[in-house]
Short mmCIF file of C-alpha atoms in Angstrom, two decimals:
data_model
loop_
_atom_site.label_atom_id
_atom_site.label_comp_id
_atom_site.label_asym_id
_atom_site.label_seq_id
_atom_site.Cartn_x
_atom_site.Cartn_y
_atom_site.Cartn_z
CA UNK D 353 65.92 105.35 117.21
CA UNK D 354 68.31 102.29 118.00
CA UNK D 355 70.56 103.64 115.78
CA UNK D 356 71.60 106.45 118.29
CA UNK D 357 72.40 104.04 120.85
CA UNK D 358 75.23 103.11 118.39
CA UNK D 359 78.43 104.52 119.73
CA UNK D 360 79.67 107.91 117.50
CA UNK D 361 82.47 106.50 115.30
CA UNK D 362 80.72 103.57 114.76
CA UNK D 363 77.88 105.52 113.77
CA UNK D 364 79.98 107.68 111.27
CA UNK D 365 81.88 104.04 109.56
CA UNK D 366 78.04 102.20 108.91
CA UNK D 367 77.07 105.39 106.79
CA UNK D 368 80.53 106.38 105.11
CA UNK D 369 82.55 103.40 105.31
CA UNK D 370 80.13 101.31 104.47
CA UNK D 371 77.74 103.60 102.74
CA UNK D 372 74.63 101.83 104.45
CA UNK D 373 71.47 104.16 104.21
CA UNK D 374 69.83 102.07 106.50
CA UNK D 375 70.07 98.99 109.03
CA UNK D 376 67.49 95.74 108.93
CA UNK D 377 64.74 95.74 111.41
CA UNK D 378 65.81 92.87 113.30
CA UNK D 379 69.89 95.23 113.20
CA UNK D 380 67.78 97.82 114.74
CA UNK D 381 65.74 95.90 117.09
CA UNK D 382 68.97 93.94 118.40
CA UNK D 383 71.10 97.53 119.65
CA UNK D 384 68.89 98.24 122.75
CA UNK D 385 68.86 94.59 124.50
CA UNK D 386 72.51 93.95 123.59
CA UNK D 387 73.83 97.52 124.58
CA UNK D 388 72.44 96.29 128.02
CA UNK D 389 73.86 93.62 128.39
CA UNK D 390 70.81 91.26 127.86
CA UNK D 391 71.40 87.97 126.74
CA UNK D 392 69.43 87.08 123.10
CA UNK D 393 68.39 85.04 120.33
CA UNK D 394 69.01 86.85 117.05
CA UNK D 395 66.74 85.19 114.46
CA UNK D 396 66.38 85.93 110.71
CA UNK D 397 67.01 83.94 107.58
CA UNK D 398 69.61 82.94 105.53
CA UNK D 399 71.08 86.34 104.72
CA UNK D 400 68.83 88.40 107.14
CA UNK D 401 72.06 90.30 108.41
CA UNK D 402 72.09 88.36 112.14
CA UNK D 403 76.07 88.87 112.01
CA UNK D 404 76.22 92.33 111.52
CA UNK D 405 72.84 92.56 114.09
CA UNK D 406 75.06 90.87 116.47
CA UNK D 407 78.58 92.42 116.15
CA UNK D 408 78.00 96.14 115.19
CA UNK D 409 76.38 96.32 119.06
CA UNK D 410 79.10 94.29 120.26
CA UNK D 411 81.39 96.44 118.95
CA UNK D 412 79.64 100.15 120.52
CA UNK D 413 79.79 98.46 123.75
CA UNK D 414 83.35 97.74 122.98
CA UNK D 415 83.92 101.74 122.73
CA UNK D 416 81.42 103.08 125.04
CA UNK D 417 82.82 101.14 127.57
CA UNK D 418 86.19 100.67 126.77
CA UNK D 419 87.07 96.61 126.47
CA UNK D 420 90.09 95.91 126.42
CA UNK D 421 92.21 92.97 125.55
CA UNK D 422 90.49 89.65 124.23
CA UNK D 423 86.49 90.57 124.86
CA UNK D 424 84.49 88.57 122.55
CA UNK D 425 84.55 85.19 121.31
CA UNK D 426 82.66 84.17 118.26
CA UNK D 427 82.32 80.86 117.71
CA UNK D 428 81.39 78.69 114.65
CA UNK D 429 80.02 75.51 114.62
CA UNK D 430 82.47 74.56 111.10
CA UNK D 431 86.10 76.42 110.19
CA UNK D 432 85.00 77.51 106.89
CA UNK D 433 82.29 79.74 108.48
CA UNK D 434 84.79 81.20 110.36
CA UNK D 435 87.47 81.13 107.62
CA UNK D 436 84.58 83.06 105.79
CA UNK D 437 83.50 85.06 108.64
CA UNK D 438 86.90 86.67 108.94
CA UNK D 439 87.58 89.28 106.08
CA UNK D 440 84.46 90.78 106.87
CA UNK D 441 84.57 91.32 110.32
CA UNK D 442 87.83 92.17 110.11
CA UNK D 443 87.11 95.08 108.23
CA UNK D 444 83.58 95.67 110.54
CA UNK D 445 86.42 96.21 113.66
CA UNK D 446 89.43 97.54 111.94
CA UNK D 447 87.04 100.88 111.15
CA UNK D 448 86.86 101.44 114.93
CA UNK D 449 90.27 100.82 115.67
CA UNK D 450 89.82 96.95 116.66
CA UNK D 451 91.59 93.27 115.91
CA UNK D 452 90.26 90.13 114.97
CA UNK D 453 91.92 87.02 114.90
CA UNK D 454 91.10 83.14 113.78
CA UNK D 455 92.06 80.06 115.71
CA UNK D 456 90.84 76.78 114.96
CA UNK D 457 92.80 73.15 113.65
CA UNK D 458 94.01 74.65 110.91
CA UNK D 459 95.76 77.87 112.19
CA UNK D 460 99.63 77.70 112.03
CA UNK D 461 101.52 76.95 114.91
CA UNK D 462 103.53 80.51 114.51
CA UNK D 463 100.31 82.37 114.02
CA UNK D 464 98.49 80.96 117.41
CA UNK D 465 101.75 81.88 119.67
CA UNK D 466 101.49 85.62 117.82
CA UNK D 467 97.85 85.71 119.43
CA UNK D 468 98.59 83.96 122.62
CA UNK D 469 101.15 86.53 122.85
CA UNK D 470 99.26 90.06 121.51
CA UNK D 471 95.35 88.75 122.33
CA UNK D 472 93.27 90.42 119.66
CA UNK D 473 89.72 91.99 120.78
CA UNK D 474 87.54 89.18 118.64
CA UNK D 475 88.94 85.06 118.62
CA UNK D 476 86.54 83.35 115.76
CA UNK D 477 87.09 79.74 116.99
CA UNK D 478 85.26 76.43 117.36
CA UNK D 479 84.10 75.25 120.80
CA UNK D 480 86.83 72.26 120.63
CA UNK D 481 89.65 74.77 119.73
CA UNK D 482 88.33 76.94 123.48
CA UNK D 483 88.59 73.48 124.85
CA UNK D 484 91.62 72.80 123.36
CA UNK D 485 92.79 76.92 125.05
CA UNK D 486 91.37 75.50 128.76
CA UNK D 487 92.89 72.34 128.76
CA UNK D 488 97.21 73.41 127.51
CA UNK D 489 99.37 74.88 129.72
CA UNK D 490 100.67 76.80 127.02
CA UNK D 491 97.39 79.34 127.63
CA UNK D 492 98.09 82.10 130.55
CA UNK D 493 93.77 81.17 131.27
CA UNK D 494 93.17 83.79 133.95
CA UNK D 495 95.22 86.30 132.00
CA UNK D 496 93.46 85.24 128.22
CA UNK D 497 90.03 85.12 129.23
CA UNK D 498 90.13 87.33 132.36
CA UNK D 499 89.08 90.24 129.82
CA UNK D 500 86.13 88.51 128.15
CA UNK D 501 83.18 89.78 128.19
CA UNK D 502 80.58 88.39 125.37
CA UNK D 503 80.26 85.22 123.25
CA UNK D 504 78.38 85.07 120.54
CA UNK D 505 77.86 81.47 119.11
CA UNK D 506 76.82 81.46 115.50
CA UNK D 507 73.88 78.73 114.20
CA UNK D 508 72.84 77.93 117.49
CA UNK D 509 70.28 75.67 116.00
CA UNK D 510 73.01 73.62 114.66
CA UNK D 511 74.93 73.46 117.86
CA UNK D 512 71.85 72.74 119.97
CA UNK D 513 70.74 69.66 117.56
CA UNK D 514 73.49 67.70 118.67
CA UNK D 515 76.32 66.94 121.49
CA UNK D 516 78.51 69.77 120.50
CA UNK D 517 75.84 72.19 121.93
CA UNK D 518 76.21 70.93 125.19
CA UNK D 519 79.47 70.78 124.82
CA UNK D 520 79.67 74.61 124.39
CA UNK D 521 77.79 75.31 126.46
CA UNK D 522 79.65 73.71 129.37
CA UNK D 523 82.92 75.50 127.54
CA UNK D 524 81.35 78.56 128.27
CA UNK D 525 79.97 78.14 131.57
CA UNK D 526 83.77 77.18 132.78
CA UNK D 527 85.18 80.26 131.09
CA UNK D 528 82.87 82.27 132.73
CA UNK D 529 84.59 81.35 136.16
CA UNK D 530 87.89 83.26 135.04
CA UNK D 531 86.06 86.46 133.35
CA UNK D 532 85.34 89.05 135.71
CA UNK D 533 81.90 88.92 135.26
CA UNK D 534 79.05 86.23 133.28
CA UNK D 535 79.69 86.47 129.81
CA UNK D 536 76.91 88.41 128.08
CA UNK D 537 76.02 85.04 125.62
CA UNK D 538 74.11 85.73 122.20
CA UNK D 539 72.71 83.32 120.17
CA UNK D 540 72.57 83.41 116.24
CA UNK D 541 69.89 81.03 114.74
CA UNK D 542 68.00 80.23 111.35
CA UNK D 543 64.25 80.46 112.13
CA UNK D 544 63.17 77.58 114.95
CA UNK D 545 59.75 77.01 116.21
CA UNK D 546 61.08 77.21 120.15
CA UNK D 547 63.27 80.22 120.24
CA UNK D 548 62.21 81.17 123.76
CA UNK D 549 62.81 77.48 124.75
CA UNK D 550 66.08 77.20 122.41
CA UNK D 551 67.44 80.98 124.66
CA UNK D 552 66.43 79.60 127.45
CA UNK D 553 68.33 76.46 127.71
CA UNK D 554 71.44 78.39 126.33
CA UNK D 555 71.71 81.16 128.55
CA UNK D 556 69.40 79.51 132.03
CA UNK D 557 70.16 82.14 133.86
CA UNK D 558 70.10 86.46 133.93
CA UNK D 559 67.70 88.41 131.55
CA UNK D 560 67.21 87.65 127.87
CA UNK D 561 65.50 88.29 124.77
CA UNK D 562 64.25 87.04 121.85
CA UNK D 563 65.13 89.48 118.52
CA UNK D 564 63.67 89.05 115.15
CA UNK D 565 60.47 86.80 114.25
CA UNK D 566 59.89 82.89 113.96
CA UNK D 567 57.56 82.75 111.41
CA UNK D 568 58.53 80.66 108.03
CA UNK D 569 58.31 82.73 105.22
CA UNK D 570 56.55 80.80 102.13
CA UNK D 571 57.44 83.53 99.37
CA UNK D 572 59.40 81.39 97.22
CA UNK D 573 59.24 79.76 94.11
CA UNK D 574 59.88 75.66 94.58
CA UNK D 575 59.35 72.91 92.00
CA UNK D 576 59.45 69.46 92.17
CA UNK D 577 60.67 67.11 89.58
CA UNK D 578 61.35 63.49 88.86
CA UNK D 579 64.27 62.84 86.71
CA UNK D 580 65.20 58.97 87.85
CA UNK D 581 68.67 58.88 87.90
CA UNK D 582 71.69 61.29 88.69
CA UNK D 583 72.80 60.97 85.13
CA UNK D 584 69.61 62.54 84.25
CA UNK D 585 69.74 65.30 86.64
CA UNK D 586 72.56 66.56 85.38
CA UNK D 587 72.11 66.75 82.02
CA UNK D 588 69.01 68.77 83.16
CA UNK D 589 71.00 70.68 85.33
CA UNK D 590 73.45 71.33 82.29
CA UNK D 591 70.66 72.31 79.56
CA UNK D 592 68.41 74.86 82.29
CA UNK D 593 69.25 77.93 83.08
CA UNK D 594 72.35 78.47 81.44
CA UNK D 595 74.61 81.61 81.67
CA UNK D 596 73.07 81.19 85.92
CA UNK D 597 75.11 80.71 88.61
CA UNK D 598 73.72 76.95 90.46
CA UNK D 599 74.09 75.88 93.81
CA UNK D 600 73.56 72.04 93.72
CA UNK D 601 73.12 69.97 97.11
CA UNK D 602 73.31 66.41 97.51
CA UNK D 603 73.26 64.09 100.76
CA UNK D 604 76.06 62.35 99.98
CA UNK D 605 79.57 62.75 99.43
CA UNK D 606 79.83 60.08 96.93
CA UNK D 607 76.75 61.65 94.90
CA UNK D 608 78.40 64.60 94.94
CA UNK D 609 81.61 63.75 93.21
CA UNK D 610 79.14 61.44 90.63
CA UNK D 611 77.27 64.84 89.83
CA UNK D 612 80.06 66.89 89.61
CA UNK D 613 81.95 64.10 87.24
CA UNK D 614 78.93 64.34 85.12
CA UNK D 615 78.22 67.32 84.63
CA UNK D 616 82.45 68.62 83.33
CA UNK D 617 81.12 65.70 80.83
CA UNK D 618 78.30 67.85 79.87
CA UNK D 619 80.74 70.49 79.56
CA UNK D 620 79.13 72.44 82.46
CA UNK D 621 81.86 74.50 84.64
CA UNK D 622 81.71 72.67 87.60
CA UNK D 623 83.42 72.76 91.33
CA UNK D 624 82.64 70.38 94.09
CA UNK D 625 83.24 71.06 97.72
CA UNK D 626 82.33 68.41 100.91
CA UNK D 627 84.55 67.89 103.82
CA UNK D 628 86.01 65.19 102.83
CA UNK D 629 87.95 67.71 100.00
CA UNK D 630 91.34 69.06 101.56
CA UNK D 631 90.89 72.66 102.84
CA UNK D 632 92.88 74.42 99.90
CA UNK D 633 90.89 72.58 97.73
CA UNK D 634 87.45 73.41 99.47
CA UNK D 635 89.11 77.12 99.51
CA UNK D 636 89.75 77.21 95.98
CA UNK D 637 86.76 75.83 94.83
CA UNK D 638 84.31 78.08 96.95
CA UNK D 639 86.65 81.05 95.29
CA UNK D 640 86.55 80.11 92.03
CA UNK D 641 82.99 79.83 92.08
CA UNK D 642 82.67 83.09 93.59
CA UNK D 643 84.26 84.71 90.71
CA UNK D 644 82.27 82.76 88.23
CA UNK D 645 79.18 83.32 86.07
CA UNK D 646 77.84 80.64 84.26
CA UNK D 647 79.23 77.72 86.40
CA UNK D 648 77.72 74.83 89.10
CA UNK D 649 78.90 74.17 92.61
CA UNK D 650 78.10 70.71 93.76
CA UNK D 651 77.98 70.54 97.56
CA UNK D 652 77.19 68.49 100.53
CA UNK D 653 75.59 70.25 103.17
CA UNK D 654 79.20 71.83 104.33
CA UNK D 655 77.74 75.10 102.24
CA UNK D 656 74.13 75.32 104.02
CA UNK D 657 75.78 76.94 107.32
CA UNK D 658 75.95 80.93 105.17
CA UNK D 659 79.13 80.50 104.21
CA UNK D 660 79.83 83.01 101.46
CA UNK D 661 79.55 81.85 97.74
CA UNK D 662 79.20 84.99 95.85
CA UNK D 663 75.69 85.78 94.22
CA UNK D 664 73.60 82.59 93.54
CA UNK D 665 70.53 83.09 90.94
CA UNK D 666 69.46 79.27 91.48
CA UNK D 667 69.49 76.76 94.32
CA UNK D 668 68.79 73.04 93.05
CA UNK D 669 68.22 69.78 95.78
CA UNK D 670 69.13 66.33 94.44
CA UNK D 671 66.13 64.35 96.47
CA UNK D 672 65.36 65.99 99.81
CA UNK D 673 66.95 66.87 103.06
CA UNK D 674 65.66 65.38 106.20
CA UNK D 675 64.05 68.48 107.67
CA UNK D 676 62.44 71.77 106.70
CA UNK D 677 65.35 73.87 108.22
CA UNK D 678 67.65 72.60 105.88
CA UNK D 679 65.22 73.87 103.20
CA UNK D 680 65.60 76.69 104.48
CA UNK D 681 69.00 77.28 105.09
CA UNK D 682 69.54 76.40 101.56
CA UNK D 683 66.83 78.49 99.35
CA UNK D 684 68.09 81.21 100.94
CA UNK D 685 71.05 81.08 99.73
CA UNK D 686 68.93 82.30 96.72
CA UNK D 687 67.10 85.73 96.19
CA UNK D 688 70.14 87.84 97.69
CA UNK D 689 69.91 90.21 95.26
CA UNK D 690 67.00 93.30 94.86
CA UNK D 691 64.65 92.45 93.07
CA UNK D 692 65.11 88.41 92.70
CA UNK D 693 62.76 85.51 94.95
CA UNK D 694 64.45 83.06 96.49
CA UNK D 695 64.05 79.61 94.05
CA UNK D 696 64.71 76.21 94.55
CA UNK D 697 64.33 72.93 92.35
CA UNK D 698 63.89 69.93 93.80
CA UNK D 699 65.33 66.94 91.11
CA UNK D 700 64.22 63.66 92.71
CA UNK D 701 66.35 60.55 91.34
CA UNK D 702 63.89 58.15 93.00
CA UNK D 703 59.91 57.84 94.29
CA UNK D 704 60.62 58.07 97.83
CA UNK D 705 62.51 61.22 97.42
CA UNK D 706 59.75 62.38 95.47
CA UNK D 707 57.34 62.38 98.56
CA UNK D 708 60.50 63.66 100.56
CA UNK D 709 59.83 66.61 98.78
CA UNK D 710 56.47 66.83 98.78
CA UNK D 711 56.36 66.60 102.14
CA UNK D 712 59.58 69.00 103.01
CA UNK D 713 57.21 71.46 100.55
CA UNK D 714 53.74 70.94 101.97
CA UNK D 715 55.04 71.49 105.70
CA UNK D 716 56.98 74.72 104.37
CA UNK D 717 53.63 76.23 102.47
CA UNK D 718 52.39 75.54 105.85
CA UNK D 719 54.48 77.61 107.71
CA UNK D 720 56.20 74.58 109.91
CA UNK D 721 59.59 74.34 111.26
CA UNK D 722 61.33 72.19 113.56
CA UNK D 723 62.10 72.84 116.97
CA UNK D 724 66.07 73.01 117.89
CA UNK D 725 66.47 70.39 120.87
CA UNK D 726 69.00 69.38 122.41
CA UNK D 727 69.72 65.69 123.19
CA UNK D 728 67.95 64.46 126.38
CA UNK D 729 70.40 63.14 129.14
CA UNK D 730 73.64 64.34 127.94
CA UNK D 731 75.65 61.99 130.34
CA UNK D 732 78.40 61.20 127.97
CA UNK D 733 79.58 64.68 127.63
CA UNK D 734 79.20 65.25 131.32
CA UNK D 735 81.98 62.53 131.25
CA UNK D 736 83.83 63.84 128.72
CA UNK D 737 83.95 67.42 130.48
CA UNK D 738 84.57 65.78 133.78
CA UNK D 739 87.86 64.51 132.15
CA UNK D 740 88.86 68.12 130.60
CA UNK D 741 87.54 69.92 134.21
CA UNK D 742 90.48 68.06 135.96
CA UNK D 743 93.01 68.14 133.03
CA UNK D 744 92.79 71.98 132.90
CA UNK D 745 92.96 72.04 136.61
CA UNK D 746 95.65 69.33 137.17
CA UNK D 747 94.05 68.23 140.81
CA UNK D 748 90.97 69.48 141.44
CA UNK D 749 88.24 68.56 144.96
CA UNK D 750 85.63 66.25 144.74
CA UNK D 751 83.59 69.17 145.74
CA UNK D 752 85.13 71.51 143.04
CA UNK D 753 84.39 69.11 140.67
CA UNK D 754 80.58 68.90 141.66
CA UNK D 755 79.47 72.08 141.38
CA UNK D 756 81.13 72.87 137.63
CA UNK D 757 79.66 69.67 136.88
CA UNK D 758 76.14 70.88 138.40
CA UNK D 759 76.68 74.44 137.19
CA UNK D 760 77.55 73.66 133.27
CA UNK D 761 74.66 70.55 133.63
CA UNK D 762 71.71 71.59 136.04
CA UNK D 763 69.49 69.62 133.61
CA UNK D 764 71.21 66.61 135.22
CA UNK D 765 70.34 65.54 138.78
CA UNK D 766 72.96 66.05 141.27
CA UNK D 767 73.11 62.52 142.54
CA UNK D 768 73.65 61.06 139.08
CA UNK D 769 76.53 63.74 138.69
CA UNK D 770 77.69 61.98 141.82
CA UNK D 771 77.45 58.73 140.63
CA UNK D 772 78.98 59.04 137.17
CA UNK D 773 82.55 60.67 139.02
CA UNK D 774 82.24 57.34 140.92
CA UNK D 775 81.93 55.31 137.91
CA UNK D 776 84.83 57.29 136.35
CA UNK D 777 87.19 56.15 139.57
CA UNK D 778 86.03 52.80 139.12
CA UNK D 779 86.91 52.81 135.82
CA UNK D 780 90.26 54.59 136.74
CA UNK D 781 89.44 57.31 134.33
CA UNK D 782 90.06 59.02 137.36
CA UNK D 783 92.06 58.80 140.61
CA UNK D 784 92.21 60.40 143.84
CA UNK D 785 95.56 60.68 145.18
CA UNK D 786 94.51 61.63 148.86
CA UNK D 787 90.98 62.00 150.05
CA UNK D 788 88.68 64.48 148.56
CA UNK D 789 91.20 65.69 145.63
CA UNK D 790 91.21 64.06 141.99
CA UNK D 791 93.36 63.87 139.37
CA UNK D 792 93.75 62.19 135.83
CA UNK D 793 93.26 58.10 136.18
CA UNK D 794 95.87 55.61 135.07
CA UNK D 795 93.38 54.44 132.46
CA UNK D 796 92.40 58.07 130.49
CA UNK D 797 96.70 58.77 130.78
CA UNK D 798 97.04 55.37 129.22
CA UNK D 799 94.33 56.32 126.38
CA UNK D 800 94.91 59.38 126.07
CA UNK D 801 98.37 61.24 126.77
CA UNK D 802 99.76 60.36 123.47
CA UNK D 803 97.59 62.42 121.54
CA UNK D 804 97.90 65.18 124.69
CA UNK D 805 94.18 64.99 125.27
CA UNK D 806 93.39 66.06 121.46
CA UNK D 807 91.46 63.45 120.95
CA UNK D 808 88.91 63.94 124.01
CA UNK D 809 88.20 67.31 122.61
CA UNK D 810 86.07 65.69 119.90
#
């Protein structure tokens, strides 16, 4: 069976230390293609076990093939998701004597120095933090990236929906230059309508395979109600489902704060989470919510991407998200306990929101979900990458830069890539100290050197 392909030590710990009697279908189906080194896109609904489906076979390869040094990059779109995954992945890796570390903007300089001096087997990070490592003079890139074998991109659909997806893919291609062989690319995604296209974009070359189903499950309890105002929404939430743990999504910080205040006035134990809160405040709210029973957490999309806030009874949506995929992600936070179903209650505060909720539910009931489509013609990302590639090397020949950019952006016209470089030269963002050689120009230096080029990373 697929389970027998895993390293014996890992098999032992899955059965005896984790106490699993079986693995989920997607987890079993992912073992063989990951073991053989194929690029993969793993599809499963929220809480479908995608993390384990990718990480456990990669750990097995690590043991079987004797990987050493920094071997795996695990990339997430938000720092909170990295922090949330750290304990779980550290536990899995620790069972077989391997280490996991986190690297992002909130990690202390002391901890980062330790990571540089003693690289872990697995690094949890963001694309921007990887970019910072590539251009940092403190990182010995050949030594640090030279033993990498695999990159796992969590929530790949979220990356692909914007420019960060192009940035992530370019950074992976640049790291490939330092690795002894091209990195195996494994993407994790919620349900999307175009999984094959998404994987072809993420891993343009090499054998690849989609694992899991792209069909949309319509097995859920969904209700739409019109409440007119946020004040009325607070009253409904305070009176319905008492004794349960409820997660309420709002699509703006102001709405989240207002609803949270209204619920507290009505005597409901309430926590609020959004990106504008400090890291400490968000972690406190999420930790407290995970330990409570009869309570509500009001959040923006910050809690949409798989962050574990404990065992939920109910998901409530104020008004309507803009996409079916967001609705599926949010509703998927519920129904995780055995014998329970996914559920979502829409509370619309206006007629437009009511129509939006109805439209979302009608599309979902037909099994429809959006495609994950990267923005076309990412010339802005290419220009950013041109500057950062030159900064990474200090000086680079024009031919080398052209070659690297075309490798990172094969969808773009090579003549257009050359035109972009010529424009950066004309604007003095790049300079040509001698024929055929490029370095950072005076304009880019004046604009970004004071921040150590950190503002170029976003």
